[in-house]
mmCIF file with all atom_site columns, C-alpha atoms in Angstrom:
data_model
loop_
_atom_site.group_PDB
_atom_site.id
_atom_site.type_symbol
_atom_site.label_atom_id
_atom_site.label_alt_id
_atom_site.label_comp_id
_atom_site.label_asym_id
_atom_site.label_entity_id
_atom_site.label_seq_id
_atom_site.pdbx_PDB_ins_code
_atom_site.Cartn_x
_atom_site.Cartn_y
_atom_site.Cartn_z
_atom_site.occupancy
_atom_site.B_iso_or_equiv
_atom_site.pdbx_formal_charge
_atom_site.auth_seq_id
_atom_site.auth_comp_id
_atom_site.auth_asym_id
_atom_site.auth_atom_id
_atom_site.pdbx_PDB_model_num
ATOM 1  C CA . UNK A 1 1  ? 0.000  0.000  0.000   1.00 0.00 ? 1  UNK A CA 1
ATOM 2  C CA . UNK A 1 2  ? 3.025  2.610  0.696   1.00 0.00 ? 2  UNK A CA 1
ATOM 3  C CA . UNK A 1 3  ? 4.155  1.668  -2.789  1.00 0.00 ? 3  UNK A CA 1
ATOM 4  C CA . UNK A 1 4  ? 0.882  3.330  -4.394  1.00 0.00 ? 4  UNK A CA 1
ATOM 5  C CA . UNK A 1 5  ? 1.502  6.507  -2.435  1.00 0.00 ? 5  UNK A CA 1
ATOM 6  C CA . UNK A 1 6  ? 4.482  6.778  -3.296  1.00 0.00 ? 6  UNK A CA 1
ATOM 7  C CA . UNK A 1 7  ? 4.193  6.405  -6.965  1.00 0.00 ? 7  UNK A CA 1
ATOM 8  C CA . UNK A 1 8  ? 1.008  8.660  -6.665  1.00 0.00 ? 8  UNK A CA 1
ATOM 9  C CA . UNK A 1 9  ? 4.014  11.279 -4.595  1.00 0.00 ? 9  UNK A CA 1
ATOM 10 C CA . UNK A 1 10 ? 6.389  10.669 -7.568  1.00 0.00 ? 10 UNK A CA 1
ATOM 11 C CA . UNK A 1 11 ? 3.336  11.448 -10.275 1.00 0.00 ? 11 UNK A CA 1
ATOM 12 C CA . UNK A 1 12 ? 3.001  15.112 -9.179  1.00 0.00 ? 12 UNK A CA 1
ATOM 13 C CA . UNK A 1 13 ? 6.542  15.520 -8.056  1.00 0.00 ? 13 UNK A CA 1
ATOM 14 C CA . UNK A 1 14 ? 6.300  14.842 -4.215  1.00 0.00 ? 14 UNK A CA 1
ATOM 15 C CA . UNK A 1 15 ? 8.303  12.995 -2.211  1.00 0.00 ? 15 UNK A CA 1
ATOM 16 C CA . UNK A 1 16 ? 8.214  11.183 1.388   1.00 0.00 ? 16 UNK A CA 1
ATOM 17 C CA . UNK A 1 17 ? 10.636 13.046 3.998   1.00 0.00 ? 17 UNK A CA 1
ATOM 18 C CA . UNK A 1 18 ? 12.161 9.696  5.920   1.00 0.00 ? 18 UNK A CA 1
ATOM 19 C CA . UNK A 1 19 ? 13.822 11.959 8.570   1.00 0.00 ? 19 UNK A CA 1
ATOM 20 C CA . UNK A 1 20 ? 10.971 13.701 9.488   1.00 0.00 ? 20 UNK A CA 1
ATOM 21 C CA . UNK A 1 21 ? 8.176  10.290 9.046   1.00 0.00 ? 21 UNK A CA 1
ATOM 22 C CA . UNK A 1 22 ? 7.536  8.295  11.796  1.00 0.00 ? 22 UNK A CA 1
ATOM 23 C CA . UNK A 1 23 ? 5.119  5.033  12.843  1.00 0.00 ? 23 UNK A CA 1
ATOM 24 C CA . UNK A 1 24 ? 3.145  3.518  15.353  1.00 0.00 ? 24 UNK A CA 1
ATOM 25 C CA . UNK A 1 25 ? 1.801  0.383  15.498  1.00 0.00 ? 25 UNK A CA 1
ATOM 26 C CA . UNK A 1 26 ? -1.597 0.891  18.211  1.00 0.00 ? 26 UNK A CA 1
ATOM 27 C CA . UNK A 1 27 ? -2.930 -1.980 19.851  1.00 0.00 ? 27 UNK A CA 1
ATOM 28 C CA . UNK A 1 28 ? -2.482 -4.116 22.413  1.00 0.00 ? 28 UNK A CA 1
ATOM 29 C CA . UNK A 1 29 ? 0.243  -6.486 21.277  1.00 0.00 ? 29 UNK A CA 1
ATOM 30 C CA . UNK A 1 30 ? 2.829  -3.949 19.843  1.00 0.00 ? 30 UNK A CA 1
ATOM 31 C CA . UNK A 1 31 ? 5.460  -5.647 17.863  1.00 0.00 ? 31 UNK A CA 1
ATOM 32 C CA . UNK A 1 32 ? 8.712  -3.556 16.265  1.00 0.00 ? 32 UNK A CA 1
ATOM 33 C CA . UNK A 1 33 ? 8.237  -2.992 12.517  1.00 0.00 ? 33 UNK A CA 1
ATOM 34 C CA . UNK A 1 34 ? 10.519 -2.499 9.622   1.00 0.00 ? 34 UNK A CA 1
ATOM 35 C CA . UNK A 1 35 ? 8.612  0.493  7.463   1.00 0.00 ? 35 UNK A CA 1
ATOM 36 C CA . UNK A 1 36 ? 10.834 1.544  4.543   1.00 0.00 ? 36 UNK A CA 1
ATOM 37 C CA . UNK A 1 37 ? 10.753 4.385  2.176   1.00 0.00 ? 37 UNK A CA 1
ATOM 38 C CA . UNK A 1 38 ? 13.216 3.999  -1.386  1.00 0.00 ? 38 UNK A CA 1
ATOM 39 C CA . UNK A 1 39 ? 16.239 2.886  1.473   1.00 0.00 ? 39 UNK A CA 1
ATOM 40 C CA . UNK A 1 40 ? 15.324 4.689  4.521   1.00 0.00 ? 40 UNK A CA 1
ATOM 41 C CA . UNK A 1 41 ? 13.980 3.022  7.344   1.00 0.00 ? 41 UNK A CA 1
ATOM 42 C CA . UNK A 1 42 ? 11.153 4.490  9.473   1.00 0.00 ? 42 UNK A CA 1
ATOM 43 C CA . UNK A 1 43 ? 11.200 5.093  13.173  1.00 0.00 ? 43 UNK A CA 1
ATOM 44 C CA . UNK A 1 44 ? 8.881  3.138  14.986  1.00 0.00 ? 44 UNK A CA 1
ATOM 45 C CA . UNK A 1 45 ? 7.423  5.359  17.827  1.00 0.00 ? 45 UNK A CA 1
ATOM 46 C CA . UNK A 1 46 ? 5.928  4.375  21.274  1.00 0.00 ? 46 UNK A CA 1
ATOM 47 C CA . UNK A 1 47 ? 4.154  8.220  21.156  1.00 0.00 ? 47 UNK A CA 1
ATOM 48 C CA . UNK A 1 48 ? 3.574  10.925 19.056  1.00 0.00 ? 48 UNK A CA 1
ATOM 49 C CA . UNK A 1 49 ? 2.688  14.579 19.700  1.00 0.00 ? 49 UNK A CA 1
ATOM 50 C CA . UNK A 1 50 ? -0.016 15.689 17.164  1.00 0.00 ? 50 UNK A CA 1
ATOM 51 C CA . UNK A 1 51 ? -2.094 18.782 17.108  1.00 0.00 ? 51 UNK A CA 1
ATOM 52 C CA . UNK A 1 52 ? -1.741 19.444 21.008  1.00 0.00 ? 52 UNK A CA 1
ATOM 53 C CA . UNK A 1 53 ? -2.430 15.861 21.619  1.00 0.00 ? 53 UNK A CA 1
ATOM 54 C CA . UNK A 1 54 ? 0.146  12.876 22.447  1.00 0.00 ? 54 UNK A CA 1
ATOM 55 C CA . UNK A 1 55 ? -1.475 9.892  20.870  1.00 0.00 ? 55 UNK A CA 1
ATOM 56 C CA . UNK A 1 56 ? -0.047 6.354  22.851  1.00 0.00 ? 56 UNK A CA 1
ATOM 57 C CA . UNK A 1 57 ? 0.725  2.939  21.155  1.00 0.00 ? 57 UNK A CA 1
ATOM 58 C CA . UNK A 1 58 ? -1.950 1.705  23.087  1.00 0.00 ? 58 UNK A CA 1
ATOM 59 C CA . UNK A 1 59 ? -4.593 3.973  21.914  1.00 0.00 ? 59 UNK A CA 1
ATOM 60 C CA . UNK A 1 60 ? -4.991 6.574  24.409  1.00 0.00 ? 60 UNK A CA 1
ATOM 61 C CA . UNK A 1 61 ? -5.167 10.629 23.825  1.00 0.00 ? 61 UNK A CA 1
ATOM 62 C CA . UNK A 1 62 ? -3.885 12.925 26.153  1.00 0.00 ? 62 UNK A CA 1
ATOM 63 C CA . UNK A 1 63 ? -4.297 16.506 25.497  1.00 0.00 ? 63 UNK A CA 1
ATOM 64 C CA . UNK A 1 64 ? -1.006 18.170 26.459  1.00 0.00 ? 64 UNK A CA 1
#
């Protein structure tokens, strides 16, 4: 499925920043993944800080 964005990136000239990109897998049983964009690896994260909000692996909000 990344594939297809991608190529749908490339067809108007876009591109992926791997630096700045990062997953999460949420749920219960969290397992490390290997994402990769062209040869960059992903980082996997535990948390993320979006819109004022830190979003858990486990599926909890908490507004910061």
């Amino acid at each position: 499925m990344l594939d297809r964005i991608l190529d749908k990136y490339k067809e108007y000239g876009m591109e992926i920043n791997a630096k700045k990109t990062k997953t999460m897998l949420i749920g219960r049983d969290t397992k490390t993944l290997t994402i990769t964009v062209g040869n960059a690896v992903l980082e996997q994260v535990s948390k993320y800080s979006y819109l004022g909000h830190m979003i858990t692996e486990d599926g909890a909000t908490l507004k910061e």
